[in-house]
Amino acid sequence: MKAVKFGGTSMSTIESIERVKSIITSDRERRFVVVSAPGKADGYPKVTDMLIAVADKEPELRAEAFLPVMRRFEELCGGLLANKDYLRQDFEQIIEKLPTASADYIISRGEYLCAKLLAAVLGYDFVDACELIKFRDGVFDDDYTQSVCKLALSGYKRAVIPGFYGSDASGDIVTFTRGGSDVSGAIVARAVNASLYENFTDVDGFMTCDPRIAPHATIIDVLTYKELRELAYMGANVLHPDSIFPVRRANIPIHILNTFNPDSEGTKIVPTEAFLNGEYKRKNKRPITAIAGKKDFFSLHIDKSMMNAEVGFARRVLNCFEKLNIPIEHIPSGIDSMTVVFSAVDGKTANELVEAVQKEVNPDHISLSTDLALIAIVGHGMVSRPGTAARAISRLSNADINLRMIDQGASEINIILGVSNDDFERALKALNGEFEV
Ligand code: ASP
């Protein structure tokens, strides 16, 4: 049995929802369906953005601001159910609550209404996500959710479930971060023990490189969970980065498919072990699966003679980051030097950090660079194969690009290169030429 998720573009017009219906009904295994709120279409912005604007209004002005959302759903109901008033009672309930409702409640109504609509179109049951997905103190409660969700969904043969939100112990709605319906889909897939989590979106899958920078980039047919984590972290955002965890635990593959291009084979994201033992094969046998990168990192460089002999040095440096609540990305280091790479922070926090580290470890030299871009070269094929880093570095040097940092984890599935923000696009192009990903 399959769990299926459709993104906002798939749910945005009468025609696209008809397409969704035919995709679902063409495979009897597609029994549990999770949906996003309708995306941009017909001159309307994304429903979620419309609802964020509603939530930002003064309480007495919210009902009026909600009218365009209502109109949009009425148009969809009129075209798909021949009854534009199908959601009337829901609209009335929402409008009544608007003046006192929380932002999360208001913002989640796009998914709620969209799932109700699709359930009626398909003749499936509607199951509200607030009965299935549980948060505690604002944080997703994985274990509790699994037990609640498993039990609740075992009572249904076929159901449509709104993505993006759940509820806390007092029954209040809590949303995931933007794009969170991907996470809801993964949670449902695990709860119903699906054999596959199909994620229908508006692109053909993950690409080997950003096609705006590297025009010869192609779709990756098979990607492992581990490779996906590396790429998602670097901003390859086809899928919400947190959506891997629930399915990875249950070894359920994810299949990224394009609602609007039925001929595309998409990208299958598979358990790493299953790929390594040959259960899944990639057509392309190149050592590099993909190259991705992101700008705007900072790096704090610290020099101190005899640093290696000073027990607790690294801990004291890292404590300064922890106190300022700055997550750390990479820590390349030498005998007498240590560099800590982190995502850009505001100027005040950066100054506080430098002062704190200065005071804590009294370095010989400390400097902060603020324009670092990171590029990840990712692929299981690199493991135990000599030469990839050498080829990457010589490519950069041939293109006259200064390499500011290099970091390779012991897993050998990624090499991280740091270059100046200004060199980022040129570096990606140069590397793409070398590896022809
Ligand atoms: N509708 C939400 C958003 O626009 C959640 C989602 O689409 O996954 O972010």
Short mmCIF file of C-alpha atoms and ligand atoms in Angstrom, two decimals:
data_model
loop_
_atom_site.label_atom_id
_atom_site.label_comp_id
_atom_site.label_asym_id
_atom_site.label_seq_id
_atom_site.Cartn_x
_atom_site.Cartn_y
_atom_site.Cartn_z
CA MET A 1 0.00 0.00 0.00
CA LYS A 2 1.20 3.52 -0.78
CA ALA A 3 0.97 6.85 1.03
CA VAL A 4 0.84 9.76 -1.39
CA LYS A 5 1.41 13.47 -0.92
CA PHE A 6 0.45 16.22 -3.35
CA GLY A 7 2.04 19.66 -3.12
CA GLY A 8 0.44 23.09 -3.52
CA THR A 9 0.85 23.39 -7.29
CA SER A 10 -0.89 20.04 -7.77
CA MET A 11 -3.84 21.31 -5.71
CA SER A 12 -4.03 24.80 -7.22
CA THR A 13 -6.66 24.64 -10.00
CA ILE A 14 -9.70 22.62 -11.04
CA GLU A 15 -7.66 21.00 -13.85
CA SER A 16 -4.72 20.11 -11.62
CA ILE A 17 -7.01 18.57 -8.97
CA GLU A 18 -8.69 16.52 -11.69
CA ARG A 19 -5.22 15.32 -12.65
CA VAL A 20 -4.56 14.44 -9.01
CA LYS A 21 -7.79 12.47 -8.92
CA SER A 22 -6.86 10.46 -11.97
CA ILE A 23 -3.36 9.74 -10.58
CA ILE A 24 -4.86 8.46 -7.32
CA THR A 25 -7.61 6.39 -8.89
CA SER A 26 -5.24 4.83 -11.45
CA ASP A 27 -3.54 2.84 -8.66
CA ARG A 28 -5.68 1.11 -6.00
CA GLU A 29 -2.63 1.00 -3.71
CA ARG A 30 -2.78 4.80 -3.27
CA ARG A 31 -4.95 4.67 -0.18
CA PHE A 32 -3.69 7.42 2.13
CA VAL A 33 -3.37 10.90 0.64
CA VAL A 34 -1.82 13.99 2.26
CA VAL A 35 -2.28 17.42 0.69
CA SER A 36 -0.82 20.90 0.85
CA ALA A 37 -2.93 24.03 0.53
CA PRO A 38 -3.49 25.26 -3.05
CA GLY A 39 -0.43 27.03 -4.46
CA LYS A 40 -0.16 30.04 -6.77
CA ALA A 41 -2.59 30.04 -9.70
CA ASP A 42 -5.11 32.10 -11.66
CA GLY A 43 -3.71 35.35 -10.29
CA TYR A 44 -4.01 34.16 -6.68
CA PRO A 45 -0.98 33.86 -4.39
CA LYS A 46 -0.41 30.64 -2.40
CA VAL A 47 -3.31 30.04 -0.02
CA THR A 48 -0.87 29.74 2.90
CA ASP A 49 0.51 33.21 2.09
CA MET A 50 -3.05 34.58 1.91
CA LEU A 51 -3.73 33.07 5.34
CA ILE A 52 -0.52 34.48 6.82
CA ALA A 53 -1.79 37.90 5.70
CA VAL A 54 -5.14 37.16 7.43
CA ALA A 55 -3.36 36.21 10.68
CA ASP A 56 -1.31 39.44 10.56
CA LYS A 57 -4.46 41.60 10.53
CA GLU A 58 -6.13 43.12 13.60
CA PRO A 59 -8.72 40.63 14.97
CA GLU A 60 -11.75 42.62 13.72
CA LEU A 61 -10.35 42.85 10.16
CA ARG A 62 -9.57 39.15 9.73
CA ALA A 63 -12.99 38.01 8.51
CA GLU A 64 -12.87 40.42 5.58
CA ALA A 65 -9.30 39.42 4.74
CA PHE A 66 -10.43 35.77 4.71
CA LEU A 67 -13.00 36.38 1.93
CA PRO A 68 -10.59 35.90 -1.02
CA VAL A 69 -9.53 32.53 0.45
CA MET A 70 -13.18 31.54 0.71
CA ARG A 71 -13.85 32.67 -2.85
CA ARG A 72 -10.94 30.61 -4.11
CA PHE A 73 -12.23 27.43 -2.44
CA GLU A 74 -15.77 28.18 -3.68
CA GLU A 75 -14.45 28.32 -7.25
CA LEU A 76 -12.69 24.97 -6.78
CA CYS A 77 -15.79 23.39 -5.19
CA GLY A 78 -18.02 24.76 -7.97
CA GLY A 79 -15.77 23.24 -10.65
CA LEU A 80 -15.09 19.92 -9.00
CA LEU A 81 -18.19 19.10 -6.96
CA ALA A 82 -20.80 21.12 -8.81
CA ASN A 83 -21.68 22.62 -5.43
CA LYS A 84 -19.79 25.76 -4.66
CA ASP A 85 -21.23 25.77 -1.12
CA TYR A 86 -19.77 22.39 -0.16
CA LEU A 87 -17.43 23.96 2.43
CA ARG A 88 -19.92 26.56 3.72
CA GLN A 89 -20.17 25.18 7.26
CA ASP A 90 -16.39 25.05 7.55
CA PHE A 91 -16.09 28.66 6.36
CA GLU A 92 -18.65 29.74 8.97
CA GLN A 93 -16.79 27.94 11.76
CA ILE A 94 -13.46 29.42 10.71
CA ILE A 95 -14.87 32.96 10.41
CA GLU A 96 -16.40 32.70 13.87
CA LYS A 97 -13.05 31.70 15.37
CA LEU A 98 -10.89 34.19 13.42
CA PRO A 99 -10.87 37.10 15.92
CA THR A 100 -9.46 34.97 18.75
CA ALA A 101 -7.69 32.24 16.80
CA SER A 102 -3.92 31.63 16.97
CA ALA A 103 -1.77 32.30 13.89
CA ASP A 104 -1.09 28.54 13.56
CA TYR A 105 -4.82 27.78 13.46
CA ILE A 106 -5.46 30.38 10.75
CA ILE A 107 -2.44 29.40 8.64
CA SER A 108 -3.35 25.70 8.78
CA ARG A 109 -6.85 26.22 7.33
CA GLY A 110 -5.58 26.01 3.74
CA GLU A 111 -4.57 22.38 4.19
CA TYR A 112 -7.73 21.63 6.20
CA LEU A 113 -10.10 22.94 3.53
CA CYS A 114 -8.07 21.45 0.70
CA ALA A 115 -8.13 17.96 2.24
CA LYS A 116 -11.88 18.20 2.86
CA LEU A 117 -12.39 19.15 -0.76
CA LEU A 118 -10.22 16.35 -2.16
CA ALA A 119 -11.83 13.77 0.14
CA ALA A 120 -15.21 14.72 -1.36
CA VAL A 121 -13.82 14.64 -4.92
CA LEU A 122 -12.44 11.13 -4.37
CA GLY A 123 -15.18 9.78 -2.11
CA TYR A 124 -12.49 9.03 0.54
CA ASP A 125 -12.82 9.67 4.28
CA PHE A 126 -11.44 12.93 5.65
CA VAL A 127 -9.26 12.56 8.76
CA ASP A 128 -8.16 15.75 10.48
CA ALA A 129 -4.40 15.98 11.12
CA CYS A 130 -5.04 17.35 14.61
CA GLU A 131 -6.25 13.85 15.58
CA LEU A 132 -3.08 12.24 14.20
CA ILE A 133 -0.01 14.44 14.54
CA LYS A 134 1.03 15.50 18.02
CA PHE A 135 3.26 18.24 19.38
CA ARG A 136 4.53 18.78 22.91
CA ASP A 137 5.62 22.30 23.93
CA GLY A 138 5.69 23.32 20.27
CA VAL A 139 7.99 20.43 19.28
CA PHE A 140 6.86 17.47 17.17
CA ASP A 141 6.38 14.39 19.39
CA ASP A 142 7.46 11.54 17.15
CA ASP A 143 6.82 8.51 19.38
CA TYR A 144 3.43 9.65 20.63
CA THR A 145 2.39 10.63 17.09
CA GLN A 146 3.26 7.19 15.76
CA SER A 147 1.14 5.38 18.32
CA VAL A 148 -1.83 7.76 17.92
CA CYS A 149 -1.59 7.91 14.13
CA LYS A 150 -1.19 4.14 13.68
CA LEU A 151 -4.22 3.39 15.79
CA ALA A 152 -6.42 6.11 14.29
CA LEU A 153 -5.65 5.27 10.65
CA SER A 154 -6.09 1.54 11.15
CA GLY A 155 -9.83 2.26 11.15
CA TYR A 156 -9.80 3.60 7.56
CA LYS A 157 -9.46 1.96 4.18
CA ARG A 158 -8.89 5.16 2.24
CA ALA A 159 -8.45 8.66 3.61
CA VAL A 160 -7.35 12.20 2.79
CA ILE A 161 -5.38 14.02 5.50
CA PRO A 162 -4.35 17.68 5.61
CA GLY A 163 -0.57 18.24 5.68
CA PHE A 164 1.46 20.85 7.57
CA TYR A 165 -0.10 20.73 11.05
CA GLY A 166 -1.11 18.75 14.11
CA SER A 167 -2.15 19.65 17.64
CA ASP A 168 -0.71 19.84 21.14
CA ALA A 169 -1.96 18.36 24.44
CA SER A 170 -4.57 21.10 24.85
CA GLY A 171 -5.90 20.51 21.34
CA ASP A 172 -4.43 23.74 19.91
CA ILE A 173 -3.21 23.62 16.32
CA VAL A 174 0.57 23.66 15.77
CA THR A 175 2.15 23.92 12.29
CA PHE A 176 5.47 22.60 10.99
CA THR A 177 7.80 25.04 9.23
CA ARG A 178 6.95 26.01 5.63
CA GLY A 179 6.73 23.09 3.24
CA GLY A 180 5.87 20.85 6.21
CA SER A 181 3.24 18.78 4.39
CA ASP A 182 6.16 16.66 3.16
CA VAL A 183 6.80 15.77 6.80
CA SER A 184 3.11 14.95 7.38
CA GLY A 185 3.17 12.64 4.35
CA ALA A 186 6.21 10.81 5.73
CA ILE A 187 4.58 10.44 9.15
CA VAL A 188 1.43 8.98 7.59
CA ALA A 189 3.49 6.64 5.37
CA ARG A 190 5.20 5.22 8.44
CA ALA A 191 2.00 4.98 10.49
CA VAL A 192 0.17 2.95 7.82
CA ASN A 193 3.33 0.92 7.11
CA ALA A 194 3.29 1.91 3.44
CA SER A 195 5.60 0.13 1.02
CA LEU A 196 6.28 3.47 -0.69
CA TYR A 197 5.85 7.18 0.04
CA GLU A 198 5.05 8.93 -3.26
CA ASN A 199 5.62 12.67 -3.15
CA PHE A 200 4.01 14.38 -6.14
CA THR A 201 5.35 17.83 -6.88
CA ASP A 202 5.86 20.16 -9.87
CA VAL A 203 9.44 19.18 -10.79
CA ASP A 204 10.82 15.94 -12.24
CA GLY A 205 13.01 15.14 -9.23
CA PHE A 206 16.39 15.99 -7.72
CA MET A 207 18.95 17.29 -10.15
CA THR A 208 22.66 16.54 -10.27
CA CYS A 209 23.40 20.28 -10.02
CA ASP A 210 21.47 23.55 -10.13
CA PRO A 211 20.40 23.72 -13.82
CA ARG A 212 20.49 27.54 -13.78
CA ILE A 213 24.23 27.30 -13.17
CA ALA A 214 25.00 23.99 -14.89
CA PRO A 215 22.70 23.61 -17.93
CA HIS A 216 23.65 19.97 -18.50
CA ALA A 217 22.38 18.89 -15.08
CA THR A 218 20.14 15.82 -15.19
CA ILE A 219 17.60 14.12 -12.93
CA ILE A 220 19.04 11.68 -10.38
CA ASP A 221 17.12 8.41 -10.63
CA VAL A 222 18.20 6.92 -7.28
CA LEU A 223 19.41 8.83 -4.24
CA THR A 224 20.14 7.39 -0.79
CA TYR A 225 18.76 8.91 2.40
CA LYS A 226 22.32 9.86 3.36
CA GLU A 227 23.03 11.61 0.07
CA LEU A 228 19.71 13.39 0.28
CA ARG A 229 20.54 14.75 3.75
CA GLU A 230 23.77 16.24 2.40
CA LEU A 231 22.02 17.79 -0.60
CA ALA A 232 18.99 19.05 1.29
CA TYR A 233 21.28 20.70 3.79
CA MET A 234 22.95 22.53 0.90
CA GLY A 235 19.64 23.94 -0.20
CA ALA A 236 18.44 21.38 -2.77
CA ASN A 237 14.89 21.92 -1.56
CA VAL A 238 12.64 19.61 -3.54
CA LEU A 239 11.63 18.00 -0.25
CA HIS A 240 11.38 19.38 3.30
CA PRO A 241 14.63 18.25 5.00
CA ASP A 242 12.79 16.79 8.03
CA SER A 243 10.60 14.55 5.90
CA ILE A 244 13.24 11.87 5.66
CA PHE A 245 13.33 10.92 9.34
CA PRO A 246 9.95 9.20 9.77
CA VAL A 247 10.32 7.05 6.66
CA ARG A 248 13.99 6.32 7.17
CA ARG A 249 13.18 4.73 10.52
CA ALA A 250 10.83 2.32 8.76
CA ASN A 251 13.01 1.83 5.65
CA ILE A 252 10.25 3.15 3.38
CA PRO A 253 11.52 4.55 0.07
CA ILE A 254 10.31 7.97 -1.12
CA HIS A 255 9.48 8.48 -4.77
CA ILE A 256 9.50 12.09 -6.02
CA LEU A 257 7.18 12.37 -9.01
CA ASN A 258 5.87 15.22 -11.16
CA THR A 259 2.07 15.58 -11.26
CA PHE A 260 2.40 17.44 -14.55
CA ASN A 261 4.84 15.11 -16.30
CA PRO A 262 3.64 11.50 -16.10
CA ASP A 263 6.52 10.39 -18.37
CA SER A 264 9.21 11.39 -15.92
CA GLU A 265 10.57 8.52 -13.83
CA GLY A 266 11.33 10.89 -10.95
CA THR A 267 13.82 10.36 -8.15
CA LYS A 268 13.66 7.40 -5.76
CA ILE A 269 15.12 8.06 -2.35
CA VAL A 270 16.07 4.73 -0.84
CA PRO A 271 17.53 3.30 2.38
CA THR A 272 21.31 3.61 2.21
CA GLU A 273 21.96 -0.04 3.09
CA ALA A 274 19.52 -1.27 0.43
CA PHE A 275 21.39 0.79 -2.17
CA LEU A 276 24.80 -0.36 -1.02
CA ASN A 277 23.79 -4.03 -1.13
CA GLY A 278 22.54 -3.64 -4.70
CA GLU A 279 18.80 -3.77 -4.09
CA TYR A 280 18.48 -0.49 -5.99
CA LYS A 281 20.68 0.37 -8.94
CA ARG A 282 21.52 3.75 -10.40
CA LYS A 283 21.72 3.99 -14.19
CA ASN A 284 24.59 6.43 -14.02
CA LYS A 285 27.71 4.80 -12.52
CA ARG A 286 29.71 8.02 -11.99
CA PRO A 287 31.36 8.37 -8.55
CA ILE A 288 29.64 11.70 -7.89
CA THR A 289 25.89 11.69 -7.44
CA ALA A 290 25.40 15.44 -7.21
CA ILE A 291 26.95 18.78 -6.43
CA ALA A 292 25.10 21.42 -4.44
CA GLY A 293 26.05 24.54 -2.59
CA LYS A 294 24.93 27.48 -0.54
CA LYS A 295 26.23 30.99 0.05
CA ASP A 296 26.45 33.11 3.19
CA PHE A 297 28.34 31.20 5.78
CA PHE A 298 30.70 32.77 8.33
CA SER A 299 33.94 31.24 9.51
CA LEU A 300 35.76 32.00 12.73
CA HIS A 301 39.45 31.29 12.46
CA ILE A 302 41.48 30.88 15.67
CA ASP A 303 45.28 30.45 15.92
CA LYS A 304 47.12 29.56 19.09
CA SER A 305 50.55 27.96 19.51
CA MET A 306 50.41 24.60 21.24
CA MET A 307 46.62 24.50 20.85
CA ASN A 308 46.70 20.74 20.41
CA ALA A 309 48.21 20.29 23.90
CA GLU A 310 45.65 22.52 25.62
CA VAL A 311 43.05 20.12 26.97
CA GLY A 312 39.49 21.50 26.70
CA PHE A 313 40.38 24.19 24.11
CA ALA A 314 37.79 23.11 21.54
CA ARG A 315 35.13 22.65 24.19
CA ARG A 316 35.64 26.20 25.47
CA VAL A 317 35.40 27.63 21.96
CA LEU A 318 32.27 25.63 21.19
CA ASN A 319 30.72 26.68 24.50
CA CYS A 320 30.79 30.28 23.27
CA PHE A 321 28.73 29.22 20.25
CA GLU A 322 26.31 27.32 22.45
CA LYS A 323 25.81 30.27 24.80
CA LEU A 324 24.93 32.49 21.84
CA ASN A 325 22.70 29.77 20.39
CA ILE A 326 24.65 29.53 17.11
CA PRO A 327 24.54 26.10 15.44
CA ILE A 328 27.88 24.89 14.07
CA GLU A 329 28.26 23.47 10.56
CA HIS A 330 31.90 22.37 10.18
CA ILE A 331 35.11 22.45 12.21
CA PRO A 332 38.16 21.98 10.01
CA SER A 333 41.31 22.25 12.16
CA GLY A 334 45.11 22.13 12.16
CA ILE A 335 47.68 21.55 14.92
CA ASP A 336 47.64 25.16 16.06
CA SER A 337 44.50 26.42 14.40
CA MET A 338 40.80 25.79 14.44
CA THR A 339 38.11 27.11 12.11
CA VAL A 340 34.44 27.00 12.96
CA VAL A 341 32.02 27.42 10.07
CA PHE A 342 28.44 28.54 10.79
CA SER A 343 25.47 30.12 8.99
CA ALA A 344 25.52 33.92 8.82
CA VAL A 345 24.39 35.72 12.00
CA ASP A 346 23.69 39.43 12.61
CA GLY A 347 26.57 41.83 13.27
CA LYS A 348 25.90 42.20 16.99
CA THR A 349 25.92 38.43 17.58
CA ALA A 350 29.08 38.07 15.48
CA ASN A 351 30.87 40.71 17.62
CA GLU A 352 29.70 39.06 20.82
CA LEU A 353 31.03 35.74 19.57
CA VAL A 354 34.49 37.07 18.73
CA GLU A 355 34.71 38.81 22.12
CA ALA A 356 33.56 35.69 23.98
CA VAL A 357 36.06 33.41 22.23
CA GLN A 358 38.84 35.96 22.73
CA LYS A 359 38.13 36.05 26.46
CA GLU A 360 37.65 32.31 26.82
CA VAL A 361 40.79 30.96 25.06
CA ASN A 362 43.09 34.00 24.64
CA PRO A 363 44.20 33.10 21.08
CA ASP A 364 47.31 34.47 19.31
CA HIS A 365 45.10 35.50 16.45
CA ILE A 366 41.38 35.47 15.78
CA SER A 367 39.51 36.56 12.63
CA LEU A 368 36.01 36.32 11.26
CA SER A 369 35.27 35.90 7.53
CA THR A 370 31.77 36.72 6.46
CA ASP A 371 31.44 35.77 2.83
CA LEU A 372 31.98 32.05 2.65
CA ALA A 373 30.07 29.80 0.25
CA LEU A 374 30.09 26.03 0.73
CA ILE A 375 29.87 23.45 -2.02
CA ALA A 376 29.21 19.79 -1.30
CA ILE A 377 30.33 17.07 -3.70
CA VAL A 378 28.19 14.09 -2.74
CA GLY A 379 28.19 10.43 -3.72
CA HIS A 380 28.66 6.93 -2.34
CA GLY A 381 30.77 6.24 -5.42
CA MET A 382 33.61 8.32 -3.95
CA VAL A 383 34.17 5.92 -1.05
CA SER A 384 37.57 4.22 -1.29
CA ARG A 385 38.15 5.72 -4.75
CA PRO A 386 41.25 7.91 -4.87
CA GLY A 387 41.44 11.20 -6.71
CA THR A 388 38.09 12.96 -6.36
CA ALA A 389 39.32 15.70 -4.03
CA ALA A 390 42.44 16.17 -6.15
CA ARG A 391 40.38 16.57 -9.31
CA ALA A 392 38.03 19.03 -7.60
CA ILE A 393 40.85 21.15 -6.26
CA SER A 394 42.73 21.28 -9.55
CA ARG A 395 39.51 22.28 -11.33
CA LEU A 396 39.15 25.21 -8.96
CA SER A 397 42.76 26.21 -9.31
CA ASN A 398 42.56 26.02 -13.13
CA ALA A 399 39.60 28.39 -12.95
CA ASP A 400 41.70 30.68 -10.72
CA ILE A 401 39.39 30.22 -7.75
CA ASN A 402 40.89 30.40 -4.28
CA LEU A 403 39.88 27.42 -2.13
CA ARG A 404 39.35 28.72 1.39
CA MET A 405 38.37 25.52 3.13
CA ILE A 406 38.12 21.80 2.51
CA ASP A 407 36.47 19.24 4.75
CA GLN A 408 35.80 15.58 4.17
CA GLY A 409 33.91 13.49 6.71
CA ALA A 410 35.17 10.01 7.54
CA SER A 411 32.12 8.54 5.78
CA GLU A 412 33.73 9.78 2.52
CA ILE A 413 30.36 10.43 0.91
CA ASN A 414 30.85 14.17 0.84
CA ILE A 415 33.63 16.65 0.28
CA ILE A 416 32.86 20.18 1.40
CA LEU A 417 34.69 23.00 -0.33
CA GLY A 418 34.60 26.61 0.88
CA VAL A 419 35.06 29.49 -1.57
CA SER A 420 34.20 33.20 -1.46
CA ASN A 421 30.57 34.08 -2.12
CA ASP A 422 31.75 35.92 -5.26
CA ASP A 423 33.35 32.75 -6.66
CA PHE A 424 30.37 30.51 -5.90
CA GLU A 425 28.72 30.25 -9.33
CA ARG A 426 32.05 29.96 -11.15
CA ALA A 427 33.15 27.22 -8.76
CA LEU A 428 29.95 25.22 -9.25
CA LYS A 429 30.34 25.50 -13.02
CA ALA A 430 33.98 24.44 -12.90
CA LEU A 431 33.23 21.43 -10.72
CA ASN A 432 30.28 20.42 -12.80
CA GLY A 433 32.54 20.44 -15.86
CA GLU A 434 35.01 18.14 -14.12
CA PHE A 435 32.54 15.59 -12.90
CA GLU A 436 29.88 15.96 -15.58
CA VAL A 437 27.16 15.32 -13.08
N1 ASP B 1 1.17 25.19 2.71
C1 ASP B 1 2.36 25.19 3.48
C2 ASP B 1 3.40 26.09 2.82
O1 ASP B 1 3.10 26.76 1.84
C3 ASP B 1 2.86 23.82 3.75
C4 ASP B 1 3.16 22.97 2.53
O2 ASP B 1 2.79 23.33 1.43
O3 ASP B 1 3.79 21.95 2.69
O4 ASP B 1 4.50 26.14 3.29
#
